[in-house]
mmCIF file of C-alpha atoms and ligand atoms in Angstrom:
data_model
loop_
_atom_site.group_PDB
_atom_site.id
_atom_site.type_symbol
_atom_site.label_atom_id
_atom_site.label_comp_id
_atom_site.label_asym_id
_atom_site.label_seq_id
_atom_site.Cartn_x
_atom_site.Cartn_y
_atom_site.Cartn_z
ATOM 1 C CA UNK A 1 85.679 129.672 125.925
ATOM 2 C CA UNK A 2 89.158 128.210 125.104
ATOM 3 C CA UNK A 3 87.449 125.059 123.455
ATOM 4 C CA UNK A 4 85.778 127.227 120.840
ATOM 5 C CA UNK A 5 89.100 128.977 120.133
ATOM 6 C CA UNK A 6 91.078 125.957 119.750
ATOM 7 C CA UNK A 7 88.424 124.233 117.732
ATOM 8 C CA UNK A 8 87.986 127.089 115.327
ATOM 9 C CA UNK A 9 91.861 127.708 115.074
ATOM 10 C CA UNK A 10 92.102 123.922 114.085
ATOM 11 C CA UNK A 11 89.518 124.393 111.383
ATOM 12 C CA UNK A 12 91.162 127.403 109.874
ATOM 13 C CA UNK A 13 94.546 125.530 109.824
ATOM 14 C CA UNK A 14 93.006 122.824 107.569
ATOM 15 C CA UNK A 15 93.651 123.674 104.066
ATOM 16 C CA UNK A 16 90.196 122.231 103.005
ATOM 17 C CA UNK A 17 88.321 124.689 105.157
ATOM 18 C CA UNK A 18 87.648 127.899 103.127
ATOM 19 C CA UNK A 19 85.046 130.577 103.315
ATOM 20 C CA UNK A 20 84.010 132.705 100.506
ATOM 21 C CA UNK A 21 85.588 135.963 99.762
ATOM 22 C CA UNK A 22 82.416 137.523 98.760
ATOM 23 C CA UNK A 23 80.256 139.338 101.373
ATOM 24 C CA UNK A 24 76.723 137.868 102.128
ATOM 25 C CA UNK A 25 74.439 138.483 99.258
ATOM 26 C CA UNK A 26 71.834 140.822 101.093
ATOM 27 C CA UNK A 27 74.595 143.039 102.428
ATOM 28 C CA UNK A 28 76.115 143.549 98.866
ATOM 29 C CA UNK A 29 72.586 144.080 97.255
ATOM 30 C CA UNK A 30 71.646 146.763 99.813
ATOM 31 C CA UNK A 31 74.896 148.460 100.503
ATOM 32 C CA UNK A 32 73.754 151.778 98.876
ATOM 33 C CA UNK A 33 70.698 151.919 101.053
ATOM 34 C CA UNK A 34 72.340 151.324 104.451
ATOM 35 C CA UNK A 35 73.362 153.887 106.987
ATOM 36 C CA UNK A 36 76.982 154.969 106.818
ATOM 37 C CA UNK A 37 79.390 155.159 109.705
ATOM 38 C CA UNK A 38 80.411 152.528 112.291
ATOM 39 C CA UNK A 39 80.044 148.942 111.469
ATOM 40 C CA UNK A 40 80.594 145.747 113.511
ATOM 41 C CA UNK A 41 81.106 142.349 111.939
ATOM 42 C CA UNK A 42 80.221 139.616 114.505
ATOM 43 C CA UNK A 43 82.203 136.305 114.125
ATOM 44 C CA UNK A 44 84.000 137.831 111.068
ATOM 45 C CA UNK A 45 85.968 134.643 110.147
ATOM 46 C CA UNK A 46 88.262 135.382 107.239
ATOM 47 C CA UNK A 47 86.776 138.823 107.046
ATOM 48 C CA UNK A 48 84.626 138.903 104.020
ATOM 49 C CA UNK A 49 81.879 141.134 105.330
ATOM 50 C CA UNK A 50 84.261 143.396 107.346
ATOM 51 C CA UNK A 51 86.646 143.902 104.240
ATOM 52 C CA UNK A 52 83.544 144.634 102.054
ATOM 53 C CA UNK A 53 82.386 147.381 104.586
ATOM 54 C CA UNK A 54 85.762 148.898 104.813
ATOM 55 C CA UNK A 55 85.996 149.081 101.032
ATOM 56 C CA UNK A 56 82.719 150.966 101.239
ATOM 57 C CA UNK A 57 84.103 153.550 103.736
ATOM 58 C CA UNK A 58 82.808 152.007 106.907
ATOM 59 C CA UNK A 59 84.806 152.534 110.082
ATOM 60 C CA UNK A 60 84.848 148.747 110.889
ATOM 61 C CA UNK A 61 85.303 146.578 113.998
ATOM 62 C CA UNK A 62 85.485 142.776 113.383
ATOM 63 C CA UNK A 63 85.506 140.317 116.130
ATOM 64 C CA UNK A 64 86.215 136.509 116.225
ATOM 65 C CA UNK A 65 87.288 133.991 118.813
ATOM 66 C CA UNK A 66 89.819 132.454 116.463
ATOM 67 C CA UNK A 67 93.356 133.879 116.034
ATOM 68 C CA UNK A 68 93.882 131.932 112.744
ATOM 69 C CA UNK A 69 90.732 133.376 111.129
ATOM 70 C CA UNK A 70 91.839 136.988 112.207
ATOM 71 C CA UNK A 71 95.405 136.407 110.753
ATOM 72 C CA UNK A 72 93.682 135.394 107.420
ATOM 73 C CA UNK A 73 91.309 138.321 107.573
ATOM 74 C CA UNK A 74 94.275 140.706 108.477
ATOM 75 C CA UNK A 75 96.439 139.435 105.590
ATOM 76 C CA UNK A 76 93.822 139.960 103.057
ATOM 77 C CA UNK A 77 92.902 143.354 104.238
ATOM 78 C CA UNK A 78 96.468 144.306 104.106
ATOM 79 C CA UNK A 79 96.827 143.129 100.596
ATOM 80 C CA UNK A 80 93.935 145.365 99.622
ATOM 81 C CA UNK A 81 95.207 148.376 101.774
ATOM 82 C CA UNK A 82 92.132 148.429 103.913
ATOM 83 C CA UNK A 83 91.967 148.964 107.684
ATOM 84 C CA UNK A 84 89.787 147.149 110.114
ATOM 85 C CA UNK A 85 89.896 146.945 113.643
ATOM 86 C CA UNK A 86 90.380 143.109 114.184
ATOM 87 C CA UNK A 87 89.526 142.044 117.695
ATOM 88 C CA UNK A 88 90.004 138.517 119.111
ATOM 89 C CA UNK A 89 87.324 137.799 121.511
ATOM 90 C CA UNK A 90 84.692 135.400 122.473
ATOM 91 C CA UNK A 91 81.521 137.416 121.894
ATOM 92 C CA UNK A 92 79.494 135.130 124.228
ATOM 93 C CA UNK A 93 81.610 135.952 127.234
ATOM 94 C CA UNK A 94 79.980 138.584 129.334
ATOM 95 C CA UNK A 95 83.178 139.274 131.180
ATOM 96 C CA UNK A 96 85.442 139.047 128.087
ATOM 97 C CA UNK A 97 87.593 141.746 126.347
ATOM 98 C CA UNK A 98 84.942 142.653 123.747
ATOM 99 C CA UNK A 99 81.622 144.153 125.290
ATOM 100 C CA UNK A 100 78.862 145.565 123.228
ATOM 101 C CA UNK A 101 77.764 149.039 124.305
ATOM 102 C CA UNK A 102 74.348 150.569 123.567
ATOM 103 C CA UNK A 103 73.804 152.724 120.416
ATOM 104 C CA UNK A 104 77.385 152.299 119.054
ATOM 105 C CA UNK A 105 76.931 150.865 115.452
ATOM 106 C CA UNK A 106 75.246 152.150 112.389
ATOM 107 C CA UNK A 107 75.475 148.686 110.946
ATOM 108 C CA UNK A 108 75.778 145.159 112.417
ATOM 109 C CA UNK A 109 76.444 141.979 110.289
ATOM 110 C CA UNK A 110 76.348 138.472 111.619
ATOM 111 C CA UNK A 111 76.663 135.666 109.107
ATOM 112 C CA UNK A 112 76.749 132.135 109.869
ATOM 113 C CA UNK A 113 77.152 132.381 113.533
ATOM 114 C CA UNK A 114 74.362 131.091 115.780
ATOM 115 C CA UNK A 115 73.919 133.491 118.496
ATOM 116 C CA UNK A 116 70.158 134.073 119.526
ATOM 117 C CA UNK A 117 71.061 134.848 123.170
ATOM 118 C CA UNK A 118 73.237 137.749 121.849
ATOM 119 C CA UNK A 119 70.474 139.387 119.787
ATOM 120 C CA UNK A 120 68.962 141.612 122.565
ATOM 121 C CA UNK A 121 72.494 143.042 123.086
ATOM 122 C CA UNK A 122 73.140 143.410 119.363
ATOM 123 C CA UNK A 123 69.941 145.266 118.855
ATOM 124 C CA UNK A 124 70.666 147.560 121.757
ATOM 125 C CA UNK A 125 74.142 148.211 120.255
ATOM 126 C CA UNK A 126 72.627 149.629 117.208
ATOM 127 C CA UNK A 127 72.456 153.501 116.900
ATOM 128 C CA UNK A 128 69.065 154.945 116.173
ATOM 129 C CA UNK A 129 68.431 154.050 112.551
ATOM 130 C CA UNK A 130 70.975 151.440 112.569
ATOM 131 C CA UNK A 131 70.458 148.373 110.674
ATOM 132 C CA UNK A 132 71.106 144.645 111.394
ATOM 133 C CA UNK A 133 71.957 142.138 108.639
ATOM 134 C CA UNK A 134 71.915 138.513 109.947
ATOM 135 C CA UNK A 135 72.125 135.476 107.926
ATOM 136 C CA UNK A 136 72.302 131.900 109.160
ATOM 137 C CA UNK A 137 71.458 128.262 108.400
ATOM 138 C CA UNK A 138 67.921 126.878 108.925
ATOM 139 C CA UNK A 139 66.798 123.477 110.157
ATOM 140 C CA UNK A 140 65.329 121.712 107.080
ATOM 141 C CA UNK A 141 63.543 118.658 105.948
ATOM 142 C CA UNK A 142 65.269 118.899 102.594
ATOM 143 C CA UNK A 143 68.822 117.219 102.220
ATOM 144 C CA UNK A 144 71.229 119.986 103.062
ATOM 145 C CA UNK A 145 75.005 119.545 102.652
ATOM 146 C CA UNK A 146 76.348 122.773 104.229
ATOM 147 C CA UNK A 147 76.277 124.043 107.656
ATOM 148 C CA UNK A 148 76.195 122.629 111.265
ATOM 149 C CA UNK A 149 75.190 118.862 111.598
ATOM 150 C CA UNK A 150 73.608 119.809 114.797
ATOM 151 C CA UNK A 151 70.094 121.122 114.391
ATOM 152 C CA UNK A 152 70.310 122.960 117.742
ATOM 153 C CA UNK A 153 72.680 125.647 116.332
ATOM 154 C CA UNK A 154 70.357 126.219 113.269
ATOM 155 C CA UNK A 155 67.417 128.492 113.298
ATOM 156 C CA UNK A 156 63.902 127.293 113.115
ATOM 157 C CA UNK A 157 61.539 128.848 110.501
ATOM 158 C CA UNK A 158 60.784 132.428 111.500
ATOM 159 C CA UNK A 159 63.018 132.327 114.642
ATOM 160 C CA UNK A 160 65.057 135.096 113.259
ATOM 161 C CA UNK A 161 62.077 137.168 111.968
ATOM 162 C CA UNK A 162 60.361 136.858 115.413
ATOM 163 C CA UNK A 163 63.543 138.097 117.323
ATOM 164 C CA UNK A 164 63.579 141.235 115.035
ATOM 165 C CA UNK A 165 60.080 142.303 115.378
ATOM 166 C CA UNK A 166 60.898 145.044 117.630
ATOM 167 C CA UNK A 167 62.862 146.568 114.799
ATOM 168 C CA UNK A 168 61.607 147.489 111.313
ATOM 169 C CA UNK A 169 61.996 144.495 109.136
ATOM 170 C CA UNK A 170 63.119 145.644 105.806
ATOM 171 C CA UNK A 171 63.634 142.131 104.484
ATOM 172 C CA UNK A 172 63.175 138.618 105.686
ATOM 173 C CA UNK A 173 63.681 135.470 103.476
ATOM 174 C CA UNK A 174 64.059 131.660 103.963
ATOM 175 C CA UNK A 175 65.628 129.981 100.960
ATOM 176 C CA UNK A 176 67.731 127.204 99.559
ATOM 177 C CA UNK A 177 71.014 128.411 98.185
ATOM 178 C CA UNK A 178 73.405 126.489 96.016
ATOM 179 C CA UNK A 179 77.178 127.168 96.501
ATOM 180 C CA UNK A 180 78.701 129.309 93.714
ATOM 181 C CA UNK A 181 81.645 126.905 93.231
ATOM 182 C CA UNK A 182 80.368 123.423 94.310
ATOM 183 C CA UNK A 183 76.649 123.812 93.846
ATOM 184 C CA UNK A 184 76.019 122.260 97.405
ATOM 185 C CA UNK A 185 72.619 123.128 98.796
ATOM 186 C CA UNK A 186 72.058 125.126 101.993
ATOM 187 C CA UNK A 187 69.000 126.500 103.602
ATOM 188 C CA UNK A 188 69.392 129.995 104.924
ATOM 189 C CA UNK A 189 67.419 132.556 106.758
ATOM 190 C CA UNK A 190 68.156 136.272 106.124
ATOM 191 C CA UNK A 191 66.983 139.297 108.084
ATOM 192 C CA UNK A 192 67.793 142.938 107.316
ATOM 193 C CA UNK A 193 66.060 145.129 110.096
ATOM 194 C CA UNK A 194 66.503 148.567 111.172
ATOM 195 C CA UNK A 195 66.200 150.192 114.692
ATOM 196 C CA UNK A 196 63.324 152.526 114.206
ATOM 197 C CA UNK A 197 63.404 155.923 115.673
ATOM 198 C CA UNK A 198 59.728 156.704 115.613
ATOM 199 C CA UNK A 199 56.560 155.912 113.852
ATOM 200 C CA UNK A 200 57.523 157.894 110.820
ATOM 201 C CA UNK A 201 60.541 156.859 108.997
ATOM 202 C CA UNK A 202 61.889 156.720 105.530
ATOM 203 C CA UNK A 203 62.101 153.226 103.608
ATOM 204 C CA UNK A 204 64.533 152.146 100.889
ATOM 205 C CA UNK A 205 63.054 151.967 97.418
ATOM 206 C CA UNK A 206 61.436 148.790 96.298
ATOM 207 C CA UNK A 207 63.908 146.844 94.492
ATOM 208 C CA UNK A 208 63.370 145.334 90.913
ATOM 209 C CA UNK A 209 64.068 141.603 91.651
ATOM 210 C CA UNK A 210 64.876 141.125 87.927
ATOM 211 C CA UNK A 211 68.134 143.077 88.484
ATOM 212 C CA UNK A 212 69.154 141.198 91.830
ATOM 213 C CA UNK A 213 72.324 139.222 91.274
ATOM 214 C CA UNK A 214 72.178 135.729 92.773
ATOM 215 C CA UNK A 215 75.086 134.218 94.693
HETATM 216 C C1 LIG B 301 81.084 129.535 109.948
HETATM 217 S S1 LIG B 301 82.223 130.796 110.433
HETATM 218 C C2 LIG B 301 81.550 132.266 109.666
HETATM 219 C C3 LIG B 301 82.435 133.289 109.472
HETATM 220 C C4 LIG B 301 81.983 134.571 108.621
HETATM 221 N N1 LIG B 301 80.962 135.286 109.445
HETATM 222 C C5 LIG B 301 81.534 134.235 107.413
HETATM 223 O O1 LIG B 301 80.166 134.271 107.048
HETATM 224 O O2 LIG B 301 82.275 134.094 106.383
HETATM 225 C C6 LIG B 301 81.795 131.090 112.129
HETATM 226 C C7 LIG B 301 82.841 131.970 112.907
HETATM 227 O O3 LIG B 301 82.536 132.154 114.228
HETATM 228 C C8 LIG B 301 83.653 132.370 115.014
HETATM 229 N N2 LIG B 301 83.130 132.099 116.315
HETATM 230 C C9 LIG B 301 82.729 130.862 116.820
HETATM 231 N N3 LIG B 301 82.394 130.946 118.200
HETATM 232 C C10 LIG B 301 82.671 132.449 118.434
HETATM 233 C C11 LIG B 301 82.656 133.182 119.676
HETATM 234 N N4 LIG B 301 82.129 132.596 120.822
HETATM 235 N N5 LIG B 301 82.956 134.442 119.631
HETATM 236 C C12 LIG B 301 83.463 135.012 118.440
HETATM 237 N N6 LIG B 301 83.522 134.295 117.331
HETATM 238 C C13 LIG B 301 83.089 133.079 117.348
HETATM 239 C C14 LIG B 301 84.544 131.185 114.307
HETATM 240 O O4 LIG B 301 85.939 131.509 114.861
HETATM 241 C C15 LIG B 301 84.141 131.299 112.854
HETATM 242 O O5 LIG B 301 85.053 132.264 112.261
#
């Protein structure tokens, strides 16, 4: 998919295009309850989730179609003295250089990349007990200023939840979020779901919402 590669490279070369450095909020909030080990950050961009996971001791692979994005991510990781396996590939290309293998990852993160067709493979790529954290824009009737202009690459209400019902859903939310810097609203679905390994399993402690930091 050369078009995607060129299009995203162009965006990353634009000084006005900047992604946050912080990981997605639900990943940060839950990091102490997530399984340790191998992690995959799909469509990593400038690497905010991958870098956060490397900081927390994960063995991280991070894949993106854009060379420019990976160069930025690599530079930031180097500055922090962190190692991540940065992979340039189109994750939708079934014959491409990056192929998902079953039961490989303890944690998979996808943020702000619309990939419903990839979800079956992502779930299969989770190790038993592995967790998927997926966050993406929702279609909305409210005015939203952030995210794709084309509703076809936004989830409808409950799409993400429904796609994860064969996992144990630990968290699902649909909410309007305001940008930390510019206050611009976006509507976002977040799922945290674990590949169950049987009827009996352990569950993370209930969180006291008064202590939950907001982005
Ligand atoms: C909106 S950015 C999100 C980046 C990052 N996940 C974050 O939340 O900051 C979407 C990313 O998807 C990547 N991307 C788009 N199509 C892709 C594909 N087919 N395979 C891999 N990455 C892709 C883009 O290069 C871009 O970095």
